[in-house]
Amino acid sequence: MLRIIRLIAVLTVIPLIGLGVALARFWGATPASLEGLAPAGAALTTCVTSLLGSPDASVCGEATPFGWLALGSAGVLVLSFGIAPLSRLVATVLGTHRSILSLGFWPYALAITILVGIVSLIHVGIFGGAAYLVLQHWFGVESDLLLVAIGVVLAGATYAIARGLAVFFTRPKTYIAARPVTFYEYPRLGLLVRDIAKKLNSKMPDNVVIGLQPTFFATSSPVFTPYGKGPLNGRTLHLSLPLMIHFTEGELKAVIGHELGHFSGGDTNYSMRFAPVYMGLAKASEVFSAEDRPLTRFLSMPAKLLIDDLIYAFSVVERRIGRAREHRADQSGAKVSSPEDIAYSLLKSSLLGSIWNEQVQSLVERGMKGRFSRNVVRNFSESVRLDVDRTRIAPLLQYALGDCVAHPVDTHPPTEDRIEAFGLNLGEICSEDVLLHRFFKAPKVTDGLDNMAALEEDLTALQYHLYAELWPADEDGERSIDDIFLTLLIDFLALMVTIDGSVDDREILAAETQAAQLFGNFDRDSFRDRCRSPEQIPSLDKMISFANKLLTDTGIDNLKTTLRAIARADGVIQPEEARLLDVLDASLQSEPPQAA
């Protein structure tokens, strides 16, 4: 309701200014009182009627420009208020079937966009004409400079409107921060996709790309990636690596089956025609906002709101069609796996997607401090395993059941509706025991796929490259004492965790808890990186030499306390851990600073 009120207000303000200025001109020729308002209105009406009959004559004398101002204002007012109801009517008619919508949306959007441009330019003309006539008639200002000044302002507004309309005619390119993969590189993944395609009697995707965006989708539009100059044409399947590493084989089959169902159902061809027009309108609306130019924003506001109203009218019918498409695709996913696998893939995507977004924020914050990880996907996996409060997973998912899974083109139905469509019991699906098994104990599909570690590191490098402009410039100079101490601490703790040849989650958590309490600023991600790559830990002799020079007696005592806590965390001190503790007890001792 508020949106409609705002639309009405914006569409009327400039035409009413024009009508008010014209009426004031004729009102000024009669007694300036309320009694003179009716004769002024009659005189203005007579003038406008005369202009309609004889547009080439100055039938109103020197008041003729005011008559044209009133005529233009009244005309654009009627035209503006005809566009919104027309958009709703056309959307309702076209929305009876997706084929009709995809074919009819572009011509109608084109016609309305041109009409909106004309309406907006008339608004600009009314505003400029009213300003000029007011200054000329009431203030006696007649100057070429005035015309030039008004012309410059109006030209700027006209340019902004034209630029916004031009955006609509520019087809946006689809960029995906993902790596194209071949089934020669990943044969097990290829066999999985081929098996699903056979069961669905669907064609294989022409391209498969794997990225870090926490969503799966299928598209038939040309797709650009950072790994090639030209687009990927044909059917493209996007898989999310951060989500995949937490999926079981059945859950991944359900997701891929769902996306291939979009191919076989013709959904991607429909989206290829509908989505670019829709996105073009959205970008045009964004340009019309003109946040940094208040006057231009004011003059282009009618165009923005009319475009927004067009988007809203068609989004209503598209949402209805889109929901039916998603339910049909869910049936395809269930056909190659099970309804339960569809349900848990949706629940995992909802929760893990939000956690991943937090991880990306942490990645940016660490990068701005000059701290980087070798494998952010593995960091994410460890964060889910070690840091998520498992007692909160069930209530969080129950709370989030109304969410829609993120998608770059259209709106999906709420997760709850998609699960209930299979007749599944939400209470059983969201029971704590089953959820914890699915999240943490069930075998993960990526454990059986090829070259995952290399792909994770490659996409990590891509992620850092995308944010490269945020990182501080490299500065020559020595590292700070704090950085050296933090690196040394991480090396000691990682050595204790890995010295027995295995990595125990209890030891990792003990190390992080103890280090945070005793040493404060502890980089958890760097520590976990080092635990995964113990070959990067320096020699023990070198570490001891640094520690003796760098640490005080208190610092050495705190370090030994932390290392003992790590060794005891799994309930038993292994022989390798005991020997390391003995060596450190004998060798770690603070050296007095040398005299200058």
Coordinates of C-alpha atoms in Angstrom, one line a residue:
M1 CA 0.0 0.0 0.0
L2 CA 2.8 2.4 0.9
R3 CA 4.5 1.6 -2.5
I4 CA 1.3 2.6 -4.3
I5 CA 0.9 5.8 -2.3
R6 CA 4.5 6.7 -3.1
L7 CA 4.0 6.0 -6.8
I8 CA 0.9 8.3 -6.9
A9 CA 2.6 11.1 -5.0
V10 CA 5.7 11.0 -7.3
L11 CA 3.7 10.8 -10.5
T12 CA 1.5 13.8 -9.5
V13 CA 3.9 16.3 -8.0
I14 CA 5.5 17.7 -11.2
P15 CA 2.3 17.7 -13.3
L16 CA 0.5 19.4 -10.4
I17 CA 3.3 22.0 -10.3
G18 CA 2.7 22.7 -13.9
L19 CA -1.1 22.9 -13.5
G20 CA -0.6 25.1 -10.5
V21 CA 1.6 27.6 -12.3
A22 CA -0.8 27.7 -15.3
L23 CA -3.8 28.2 -13.0
A24 CA -1.9 30.9 -11.1
R25 CA -1.4 32.8 -14.3
F26 CA -5.1 33.0 -15.1
W27 CA -6.0 33.5 -11.4
G28 CA -3.8 36.5 -11.5
A29 CA -6.0 38.0 -14.2
T30 CA -9.1 37.8 -11.9
P31 CA -9.6 39.0 -8.3
A32 CA -7.0 37.2 -6.2
S33 CA -9.4 35.5 -3.9
L34 CA -11.2 32.1 -3.7
E35 CA -14.0 33.6 -5.7
G36 CA -11.6 34.2 -8.5
L37 CA -10.5 30.5 -8.6
A38 CA -13.5 29.2 -10.5
P39 CA -13.2 31.9 -13.3
A40 CA -9.5 31.2 -13.5
G41 CA -10.1 27.5 -14.0
A42 CA -12.7 28.2 -16.6
A43 CA -10.3 30.6 -18.4
L44 CA -7.5 28.0 -18.3
T45 CA -9.9 25.3 -19.6
T46 CA -11.0 27.6 -22.5
C47 CA -7.4 28.2 -23.4
V48 CA -6.5 24.5 -23.4
T49 CA -9.5 23.7 -25.5
S50 CA -8.6 26.4 -28.0
L51 CA -5.0 25.0 -28.2
L52 CA -6.4 21.6 -29.0
G53 CA -8.5 23.0 -31.8
S54 CA -5.8 25.4 -33.2
P55 CA -2.4 24.2 -32.0
D56 CA -0.5 26.5 -34.4
A57 CA -2.2 29.7 -33.2
S58 CA -1.6 31.9 -30.2
V59 CA -5.2 31.7 -29.3
C60 CA -4.5 32.6 -25.6
G61 CA -2.4 35.6 -26.4
E62 CA 0.6 36.0 -24.2
A63 CA -0.8 33.3 -21.9
T64 CA -0.4 30.7 -24.6
P65 CA 2.8 29.2 -23.0
F66 CA 0.9 28.6 -19.8
G67 CA -1.9 26.9 -21.7
W68 CA 0.6 24.5 -23.3
L69 CA 2.1 23.9 -19.8
A70 CA -1.3 23.0 -18.5
L71 CA -2.1 20.8 -21.5
G72 CA 1.2 18.9 -21.1
S73 CA 0.8 18.5 -17.4
A74 CA -2.7 17.1 -17.7
G75 CA -1.7 14.7 -20.5
V76 CA 1.3 13.3 -18.7
L77 CA -0.8 12.9 -15.6
V78 CA -3.4 10.7 -17.4
L79 CA -0.7 8.8 -19.2
S80 CA 1.3 8.1 -16.0
F81 CA -1.7 6.7 -14.2
G82 CA -2.6 4.5 -17.2
I83 CA 0.7 2.7 -17.2
A84 CA 0.5 1.0 -13.8
P85 CA -3.0 -0.6 -14.3
L86 CA -2.0 -1.6 -17.8
S87 CA 1.1 -3.4 -16.5
R88 CA -1.0 -5.4 -14.0
L89 CA -3.5 -6.4 -16.7
V90 CA -0.8 -7.5 -19.2
A91 CA 1.1 -9.4 -16.5
T92 CA -2.1 -11.3 -15.5
V93 CA -2.8 -12.2 -19.2
L94 CA 0.8 -13.2 -20.0
G95 CA 1.2 -15.0 -16.7
T96 CA -1.4 -17.7 -17.7
H97 CA 1.5 -19.8 -19.1
R98 CA 5.3 -19.5 -18.9
S99 CA 5.7 -19.8 -22.7
I100 CA 3.3 -16.9 -23.2
L101 CA 5.1 -14.9 -20.5
S102 CA 8.6 -15.5 -21.9
L103 CA 7.5 -14.5 -25.4
G104 CA 5.4 -11.5 -24.4
F105 CA 7.4 -10.0 -21.6
W106 CA 10.2 -8.6 -23.8
P107 CA 7.9 -6.7 -26.3
Y108 CA 5.7 -5.3 -23.6
A109 CA 8.7 -4.3 -21.4
L110 CA 10.3 -2.6 -24.5
A111 CA 7.1 -0.7 -25.3
I112 CA 6.6 0.4 -21.6
T113 CA 10.2 1.3 -21.2
I114 CA 10.1 3.6 -24.2
L115 CA 6.8 5.1 -22.9
V116 CA 8.3 5.6 -19.5
G117 CA 11.2 7.4 -21.1
I118 CA 8.8 9.7 -22.9
V119 CA 6.8 10.3 -19.7
S120 CA 9.9 11.1 -17.8
L121 CA 11.2 13.5 -20.4
I122 CA 7.8 15.3 -20.4
H123 CA 8.1 15.6 -16.6
V124 CA 11.6 17.2 -17.1
G125 CA 10.1 19.6 -19.7
I126 CA 7.2 20.5 -17.4
F127 CA 9.6 21.2 -14.5
G128 CA 11.9 23.4 -16.7
G129 CA 9.1 25.2 -18.4
A130 CA 7.3 26.0 -15.2
A131 CA 10.5 27.3 -13.7
Y132 CA 11.2 29.5 -16.7
L133 CA 7.6 30.9 -16.9
V134 CA 7.5 31.7 -13.2
L135 CA 10.8 33.6 -13.3
Q136 CA 9.7 35.4 -16.5
H137 CA 6.1 36.3 -15.7
W138 CA 6.3 37.1 -11.9
F139 CA 9.9 38.2 -11.4
G140 CA 10.5 39.8 -14.8
V141 CA 13.7 37.7 -15.4
E142 CA 14.3 37.5 -19.1
S143 CA 17.8 36.4 -19.9
D144 CA 19.6 34.0 -22.2
L145 CA 21.7 32.9 -19.3
L146 CA 18.6 31.8 -17.5
L147 CA 17.6 29.7 -20.5
V148 CA 21.1 28.2 -20.6
A149 CA 21.2 27.4 -16.9
I150 CA 17.8 25.7 -17.0
G151 CA 18.8 23.9 -20.2
V152 CA 22.0 22.6 -18.7
V153 CA 20.1 21.2 -15.7
L154 CA 17.4 19.6 -17.9
A155 CA 20.1 18.2 -20.2
G156 CA 21.7 16.5 -17.3
A157 CA 18.4 15.0 -16.1
T158 CA 17.6 14.0 -19.7
Y159 CA 21.0 12.3 -20.0
A160 CA 20.4 10.4 -16.7
I161 CA 17.1 9.2 -18.0
A162 CA 18.5 8.2 -21.3
R163 CA 21.4 6.3 -19.6
G164 CA 18.9 4.4 -17.5
L165 CA 16.9 3.4 -20.5
A166 CA 20.1 2.4 -22.4
V167 CA 20.9 0.0 -19.6
F168 CA 17.7 -1.9 -20.3
F169 CA 18.7 -2.5 -23.9
T170 CA 22.2 -3.8 -22.8
R171 CA 22.0 -7.5 -22.2
P172 CA 23.9 -8.2 -18.9
K173 CA 26.7 -10.8 -19.1
T174 CA 26.6 -13.7 -16.6
Y175 CA 29.9 -13.9 -14.7
I176 CA 30.5 -16.8 -12.3
A177 CA 33.5 -16.9 -10.0
A178 CA 34.0 -20.6 -10.7
R179 CA 36.3 -23.0 -12.4
P180 CA 35.2 -25.1 -15.4
V181 CA 36.0 -28.7 -14.9
T182 CA 36.1 -31.7 -17.3
F183 CA 35.1 -35.2 -16.5
Y184 CA 38.6 -36.3 -17.6
E185 CA 39.9 -34.4 -14.5
Y186 CA 37.1 -35.6 -12.3
P187 CA 36.0 -39.0 -13.7
R188 CA 34.0 -40.0 -10.6
L189 CA 32.0 -36.8 -10.7
G190 CA 31.4 -37.4 -14.5
L191 CA 30.1 -40.9 -13.8
L192 CA 27.8 -39.6 -11.1
V193 CA 26.4 -36.9 -13.4
R194 CA 26.0 -39.3 -16.4
D195 CA 24.2 -41.9 -14.2
I196 CA 21.7 -39.2 -13.0
A197 CA 21.2 -38.0 -16.6
K198 CA 20.4 -41.5 -17.8
K199 CA 17.9 -42.1 -15.0
L200 CA 16.1 -38.8 -15.9
N201 CA 16.4 -39.3 -19.6
S202 CA 18.1 -35.9 -19.7
K203 CA 20.9 -34.6 -21.7
M204 CA 24.3 -34.1 -20.1
P205 CA 25.3 -30.6 -19.3
D206 CA 27.6 -29.0 -21.8
N207 CA 29.7 -27.4 -19.0
V208 CA 30.2 -28.0 -15.3
V209 CA 31.7 -25.3 -13.2
I210 CA 32.6 -25.6 -9.5
G211 CA 32.8 -22.4 -7.4
L212 CA 32.6 -21.1 -3.9
Q213 CA 29.3 -19.4 -4.2
P214 CA 26.9 -21.2 -1.8
T215 CA 24.3 -22.2 -4.3
F216 CA 23.7 -24.8 -7.0
F217 CA 22.0 -23.7 -10.3
A218 CA 21.6 -24.5 -14.0
T219 CA 21.5 -22.0 -16.8
S220 CA 21.4 -22.1 -20.6
S221 CA 22.7 -18.5 -20.9
P222 CA 26.3 -17.8 -22.0
V223 CA 28.5 -17.8 -18.9
F224 CA 31.8 -16.1 -18.4
T225 CA 34.4 -17.3 -15.9
P226 CA 37.8 -16.0 -14.9
Y227 CA 39.4 -19.0 -16.6
G228 CA 38.7 -18.1 -20.2
K229 CA 38.2 -15.1 -22.5
G230 CA 35.0 -16.4 -24.2
P231 CA 31.7 -17.5 -22.7
L232 CA 30.7 -21.1 -21.9
N233 CA 27.8 -21.7 -24.2
G234 CA 25.0 -24.3 -23.9
R235 CA 23.8 -26.0 -20.7
T236 CA 25.9 -25.0 -17.7
L237 CA 25.7 -26.7 -14.3
H238 CA 27.1 -24.8 -11.3
L239 CA 28.1 -26.8 -8.2
S240 CA 29.0 -25.2 -4.9
L241 CA 32.2 -26.7 -3.4
P242 CA 31.6 -25.4 0.2
L243 CA 28.2 -27.1 0.2
M244 CA 29.3 -30.3 -1.7
I245 CA 32.0 -31.2 0.9
H246 CA 29.2 -31.5 3.5
F247 CA 26.8 -33.5 1.3
T248 CA 26.3 -37.3 1.2
E249 CA 26.3 -39.0 -2.2
G250 CA 22.5 -39.2 -2.1
E251 CA 22.2 -35.5 -1.2
L252 CA 24.5 -34.5 -4.1
K253 CA 22.5 -36.7 -6.5
A254 CA 19.3 -35.0 -5.4
V255 CA 20.7 -31.6 -6.1
I256 CA 22.2 -32.5 -9.5
G257 CA 19.0 -34.3 -10.4
H258 CA 17.0 -31.2 -9.4
E259 CA 19.2 -29.0 -11.6
L260 CA 19.2 -31.4 -14.6
G261 CA 15.4 -31.4 -14.2
H262 CA 15.5 -27.7 -15.0
F263 CA 17.3 -28.6 -18.3
S264 CA 14.9 -31.3 -19.3
G265 CA 11.8 -29.3 -18.3
G266 CA 12.9 -26.4 -20.5
D267 CA 13.1 -24.1 -17.4
T268 CA 16.6 -22.8 -18.3
N269 CA 15.5 -21.8 -21.8
Y270 CA 12.6 -20.0 -20.3
S271 CA 14.9 -18.2 -17.8
M272 CA 17.3 -17.3 -20.6
R273 CA 14.5 -15.3 -22.3
F274 CA 12.8 -13.9 -19.2
A275 CA 15.7 -13.3 -16.8
P276 CA 17.8 -10.9 -18.9
V277 CA 14.8 -8.6 -19.5
Y278 CA 14.0 -8.7 -15.8
M279 CA 17.6 -7.9 -14.8
G280 CA 17.8 -5.1 -17.4
L281 CA 14.7 -3.5 -15.8
A282 CA 16.3 -3.8 -12.3
K283 CA 19.6 -2.2 -13.5
A284 CA 17.7 0.6 -15.2
S285 CA 15.9 1.3 -11.9
E286 CA 19.2 1.3 -10.1
V287 CA 20.6 3.9 -12.6
F288 CA 17.5 6.1 -12.1
S289 CA 18.2 6.2 -8.3
A290 CA 21.1 8.7 -9.0
E291 CA 22.0 8.7 -5.3
D292 CA 24.8 11.3 -5.8
R293 CA 22.7 13.8 -7.8
P294 CA 19.6 14.9 -5.8
L295 CA 18.0 17.0 -8.6
T296 CA 18.5 14.3 -11.2
R297 CA 17.1 11.8 -8.8
F298 CA 14.1 14.0 -8.3
L299 CA 13.4 14.4 -12.0
S300 CA 14.0 10.7 -12.8
M301 CA 12.0 9.4 -9.9
P302 CA 8.8 8.9 -12.0
A303 CA 10.8 6.7 -14.4
K304 CA 12.3 4.7 -11.5
L305 CA 8.9 4.1 -9.8
L306 CA 7.1 3.2 -13.0
I307 CA 9.9 0.7 -13.8
D308 CA 9.7 -0.7 -10.3
D309 CA 6.0 -1.1 -10.6
L310 CA 6.5 -3.0 -13.9
I311 CA 9.0 -5.3 -12.1
Y312 CA 6.6 -5.9 -9.3
A313 CA 3.6 -6.7 -11.5
F314 CA 5.5 -9.3 -13.4
S315 CA 7.4 -10.7 -10.4
V316 CA 4.0 -11.7 -8.9
V317 CA 3.2 -14.0 -11.8
E318 CA 6.8 -15.1 -12.2
R319 CA 6.9 -16.2 -8.6
R320 CA 3.9 -18.4 -9.1
I321 CA 5.3 -19.9 -12.2
G322 CA 8.7 -20.3 -10.6
R323 CA 7.4 -22.2 -7.6
A324 CA 5.7 -24.7 -9.8
R325 CA 9.0 -25.2 -11.7
E326 CA 10.9 -25.8 -8.5
H327 CA 8.5 -28.4 -7.3
R328 CA 8.7 -30.2 -10.6
A329 CA 12.5 -30.1 -10.4
D330 CA 12.4 -31.4 -6.8
Q331 CA 10.5 -34.5 -8.2
S332 CA 13.4 -35.1 -10.6
G333 CA 15.9 -34.9 -7.7
A334 CA 13.9 -37.3 -5.6
K335 CA 13.7 -39.7 -8.6
V336 CA 17.4 -40.2 -8.6
S337 CA 17.8 -40.3 -4.8
S338 CA 15.0 -39.9 -2.3
P339 CA 12.7 -37.3 -0.9
E340 CA 14.7 -37.3 2.3
D341 CA 17.9 -36.5 0.4
I342 CA 16.2 -33.6 -1.2
A343 CA 15.0 -32.4 2.2
Y344 CA 18.5 -32.6 3.8
S345 CA 20.2 -31.0 0.9
L346 CA 17.8 -28.0 1.2
L347 CA 18.4 -27.8 5.0
K348 CA 22.1 -28.0 4.7
S349 CA 22.2 -25.4 2.0
S350 CA 20.2 -23.0 4.1
L351 CA 22.3 -23.3 7.2
L352 CA 25.7 -23.8 5.6
G353 CA 25.2 -21.0 3.2
S354 CA 24.8 -18.5 6.0
I355 CA 27.9 -19.9 7.8
W356 CA 29.9 -19.6 4.6
N357 CA 28.9 -16.0 4.2
E358 CA 30.3 -15.3 7.7
Q359 CA 33.5 -17.2 6.7
V360 CA 33.9 -14.9 3.7
Q361 CA 33.6 -11.9 5.9
S362 CA 36.3 -13.4 8.2
L363 CA 38.5 -14.1 5.1
V364 CA 38.2 -10.4 4.1
E365 CA 39.1 -9.2 7.6
R366 CA 42.1 -11.5 7.8
G367 CA 43.3 -10.5 4.4
M368 CA 43.2 -6.8 5.3
K369 CA 45.6 -7.7 8.1
G370 CA 47.9 -9.5 5.6
R371 CA 46.9 -13.0 6.8
F372 CA 45.9 -15.6 4.2
S373 CA 45.0 -19.3 4.1
R374 CA 46.0 -21.9 1.7
N375 CA 42.6 -23.6 1.6
V376 CA 39.6 -21.6 2.7
V377 CA 37.3 -24.6 1.9
R378 CA 39.0 -26.8 4.3
N379 CA 38.9 -23.9 6.9
F380 CA 35.2 -23.8 6.4
S381 CA 34.8 -27.5 6.8
E382 CA 36.8 -27.5 10.0
S383 CA 34.8 -24.5 11.3
V384 CA 31.6 -26.3 10.8
R385 CA 32.9 -29.4 12.5
L386 CA 34.6 -27.7 15.4
D387 CA 32.9 -24.3 16.0
V388 CA 29.2 -24.9 15.4
D389 CA 27.2 -25.5 18.5
R390 CA 25.6 -28.8 17.6
T391 CA 22.8 -28.4 20.2
R392 CA 21.6 -25.4 18.2
I393 CA 21.4 -27.0 14.7
A394 CA 18.0 -28.5 15.1
P395 CA 16.3 -25.3 16.4
L396 CA 18.1 -23.1 13.9
L397 CA 16.9 -25.2 11.0
Q398 CA 13.3 -25.4 12.4
Y399 CA 13.4 -21.6 12.7
A400 CA 14.8 -21.2 9.1
L401 CA 12.3 -23.5 7.4
G402 CA 10.5 -20.6 5.9
D403 CA 13.6 -19.4 4.1
C404 CA 14.1 -19.6 0.4
V405 CA 17.3 -21.1 -0.9
A406 CA 19.5 -18.4 -2.5
H407 CA 19.4 -18.3 -6.3
P408 CA 20.7 -15.8 -8.7
V409 CA 17.6 -15.5 -11.0
D410 CA 14.3 -16.2 -9.4
T411 CA 12.5 -16.8 -6.1
H412 CA 12.3 -20.4 -4.8
P413 CA 9.5 -21.6 -2.6
P414 CA 10.1 -21.7 1.1
T415 CA 12.0 -24.8 2.2
E416 CA 9.2 -25.9 4.4
D417 CA 6.8 -26.0 1.5
R418 CA 9.2 -28.0 -0.6
I419 CA 9.7 -30.6 2.1
E420 CA 6.0 -30.9 2.9
A421 CA 5.2 -31.4 -0.8
F422 CA 6.8 -34.9 -0.4
G423 CA 4.6 -35.7 2.5
L424 CA 7.5 -35.8 4.9
N425 CA 7.1 -35.2 8.6
L426 CA 9.1 -32.1 9.5
G427 CA 9.4 -33.2 13.1
E428 CA 11.2 -36.4 12.1
I429 CA 13.3 -34.7 9.4
C430 CA 14.5 -32.1 12.0
S431 CA 15.0 -34.4 14.9
E432 CA 18.3 -33.7 16.5
D433 CA 19.8 -37.3 16.2
V434 CA 19.1 -37.5 12.5
L435 CA 20.4 -34.0 11.8
L436 CA 23.6 -34.6 13.6
H437 CA 24.1 -37.9 11.8
R438 CA 23.5 -36.2 8.4
F439 CA 25.8 -33.2 9.2
F440 CA 28.7 -34.9 10.9
K441 CA 28.7 -38.7 10.7
A442 CA 27.3 -39.7 7.3
P443 CA 30.0 -40.3 4.7
K444 CA 30.7 -37.3 2.5
V445 CA 30.5 -37.6 -1.3
T446 CA 33.7 -35.6 -1.9
D447 CA 35.7 -38.2 0.0
G448 CA 35.3 -40.4 -3.0
L449 CA 35.9 -37.8 -5.7
D450 CA 39.1 -36.9 -7.5
N451 CA 41.6 -34.0 -7.0
M452 CA 39.4 -32.2 -4.4
A453 CA 42.4 -30.7 -2.5
A454 CA 43.9 -29.2 -5.6
L455 CA 40.5 -27.7 -6.6
E456 CA 40.0 -26.3 -3.2
E457 CA 43.4 -24.5 -3.3
D458 CA 42.7 -23.3 -6.8
L459 CA 39.4 -21.7 -5.8
T460 CA 41.0 -20.3 -2.7
A461 CA 43.5 -18.4 -4.9
L462 CA 40.6 -17.2 -7.1
Q463 CA 38.7 -16.0 -4.0
Y464 CA 41.7 -14.0 -2.8
H465 CA 42.2 -12.6 -6.4
L466 CA 38.6 -11.3 -6.4
Y467 CA 39.3 -9.3 -3.2
A468 CA 42.8 -8.3 -4.2
E469 CA 42.0 -4.6 -4.2
L470 CA 41.1 -4.7 -0.5
W471 CA 44.4 -6.1 0.6
P472 CA 47.1 -3.7 2.0
A473 CA 50.0 -2.9 -0.3
D474 CA 53.1 -4.9 0.3
E475 CA 55.5 -3.0 2.4
D476 CA 59.2 -3.7 2.7
G477 CA 60.5 -3.9 6.2
E478 CA 60.9 -6.2 9.1
R479 CA 58.0 -8.1 10.7
S480 CA 56.7 -6.9 14.0
I481 CA 57.5 -8.7 17.2
D482 CA 53.8 -9.5 17.6
D483 CA 53.7 -11.3 14.2
I484 CA 56.9 -13.2 14.9
F485 CA 55.5 -14.3 18.3
L486 CA 52.2 -15.3 16.8
T487 CA 53.9 -17.4 14.1
L488 CA 56.2 -19.0 16.7
L489 CA 53.3 -19.9 19.0
I490 CA 51.3 -21.4 16.1
D491 CA 54.3 -23.5 15.1
F492 CA 54.8 -24.9 18.7
L493 CA 51.1 -25.7 19.1
A494 CA 50.8 -27.3 15.7
L495 CA 53.9 -29.4 16.4
M496 CA 52.3 -30.8 19.6
V497 CA 49.0 -31.5 17.8
T498 CA 50.6 -33.4 14.9
I499 CA 53.7 -35.0 16.5
D500 CA 52.0 -38.3 17.0
G501 CA 51.0 -38.6 13.4
S502 CA 47.4 -37.7 13.7
V503 CA 45.2 -34.6 14.3
D504 CA 42.7 -34.9 17.1
D505 CA 39.9 -32.4 17.2
R506 CA 40.1 -32.3 21.0
E507 CA 43.7 -31.3 20.9
I508 CA 42.9 -28.5 18.4
L509 CA 40.1 -27.1 20.6
A510 CA 42.3 -27.3 23.7
A511 CA 45.1 -25.5 21.9
E512 CA 42.9 -22.7 20.7
T513 CA 41.1 -22.3 24.1
Q514 CA 44.3 -22.3 26.1
A515 CA 46.2 -20.0 23.7
A516 CA 43.3 -17.5 23.6
Q517 CA 43.3 -17.3 27.4
L518 CA 47.0 -17.0 27.9
F519 CA 48.2 -15.1 24.8
G520 CA 45.2 -13.1 23.6
N521 CA 45.4 -12.4 19.9
F522 CA 45.4 -15.9 18.4
D523 CA 44.9 -16.6 14.7
R524 CA 42.8 -19.8 14.7
D525 CA 42.7 -20.2 10.9
S526 CA 46.5 -19.9 10.6
F527 CA 46.9 -22.5 13.3
R528 CA 44.5 -24.9 11.6
D529 CA 46.3 -24.4 8.3
R530 CA 49.6 -25.4 10.0
C531 CA 48.0 -28.5 11.6
R532 CA 47.0 -29.6 8.1
S533 CA 50.5 -28.9 6.7
P534 CA 52.9 -30.0 9.4
E535 CA 55.7 -30.1 6.8
Q536 CA 55.8 -26.3 7.0
I537 CA 56.7 -26.3 10.7
P538 CA 60.3 -25.3 11.2
S539 CA 62.9 -27.5 12.9
L540 CA 62.5 -27.8 16.7
D541 CA 66.0 -26.5 17.3
K542 CA 65.2 -23.3 15.4
M543 CA 61.9 -22.8 17.2
I544 CA 63.6 -23.3 20.6
S545 CA 66.3 -20.8 19.7
F546 CA 63.7 -18.2 18.8
A547 CA 61.6 -18.8 21.8
N548 CA 64.5 -18.4 24.2
K549 CA 65.4 -15.1 22.7
L550 CA 61.8 -13.8 22.4
L551 CA 59.9 -15.1 25.4
T552 CA 60.2 -14.1 29.0
D553 CA 60.1 -16.7 31.8
T554 CA 56.4 -16.1 32.2
G555 CA 55.9 -16.5 28.5
I556 CA 57.8 -19.8 28.5
D557 CA 55.8 -21.1 31.4
N558 CA 52.6 -20.2 29.7
L559 CA 53.8 -22.0 26.5
K560 CA 54.6 -25.2 28.4
T561 CA 51.3 -25.1 30.2
T562 CA 49.5 -24.8 26.9
L563 CA 51.5 -27.7 25.3
R564 CA 50.8 -29.9 28.3
A565 CA 47.0 -29.1 28.0
I566 CA 47.1 -30.2 24.3
A567 CA 48.9 -33.4 25.1
R568 CA 46.3 -34.3 27.7
A569 CA 43.3 -33.3 25.7
D570 CA 42.7 -36.7 24.1
G571 CA 42.9 -38.4 27.5
V572 CA 46.4 -39.9 27.1
I573 CA 49.9 -38.4 26.5
Q574 CA 51.4 -40.3 23.6
P575 CA 55.1 -41.3 23.8
E576 CA 56.0 -38.7 21.1
E577 CA 54.2 -36.0 23.0
A578 CA 56.0 -37.0 26.2
R579 CA 59.4 -36.8 24.6
L580 CA 58.6 -33.4 23.1
L581 CA 57.6 -32.1 26.5
D582 CA 60.8 -33.4 28.1
V583 CA 62.9 -31.8 25.4
L584 CA 61.1 -28.5 25.9
D585 CA 61.4 -28.7 29.7
A586 CA 65.2 -29.1 29.3
S587 CA 65.8 -26.6 26.5
L588 CA 63.3 -23.7 26.9
Q589 CA 64.7 -21.0 29.1
S590 CA 64.6 -17.3 28.6
E591 CA 67.9 -15.7 27.6
P592 CA 68.8 -12.3 29.1
P593 CA 68.9 -9.5 26.5
Q594 CA 72.4 -8.7 25.3
A595 CA 73.9 -5.4 26.3
A596 CA 74.0 -2.8 23.5

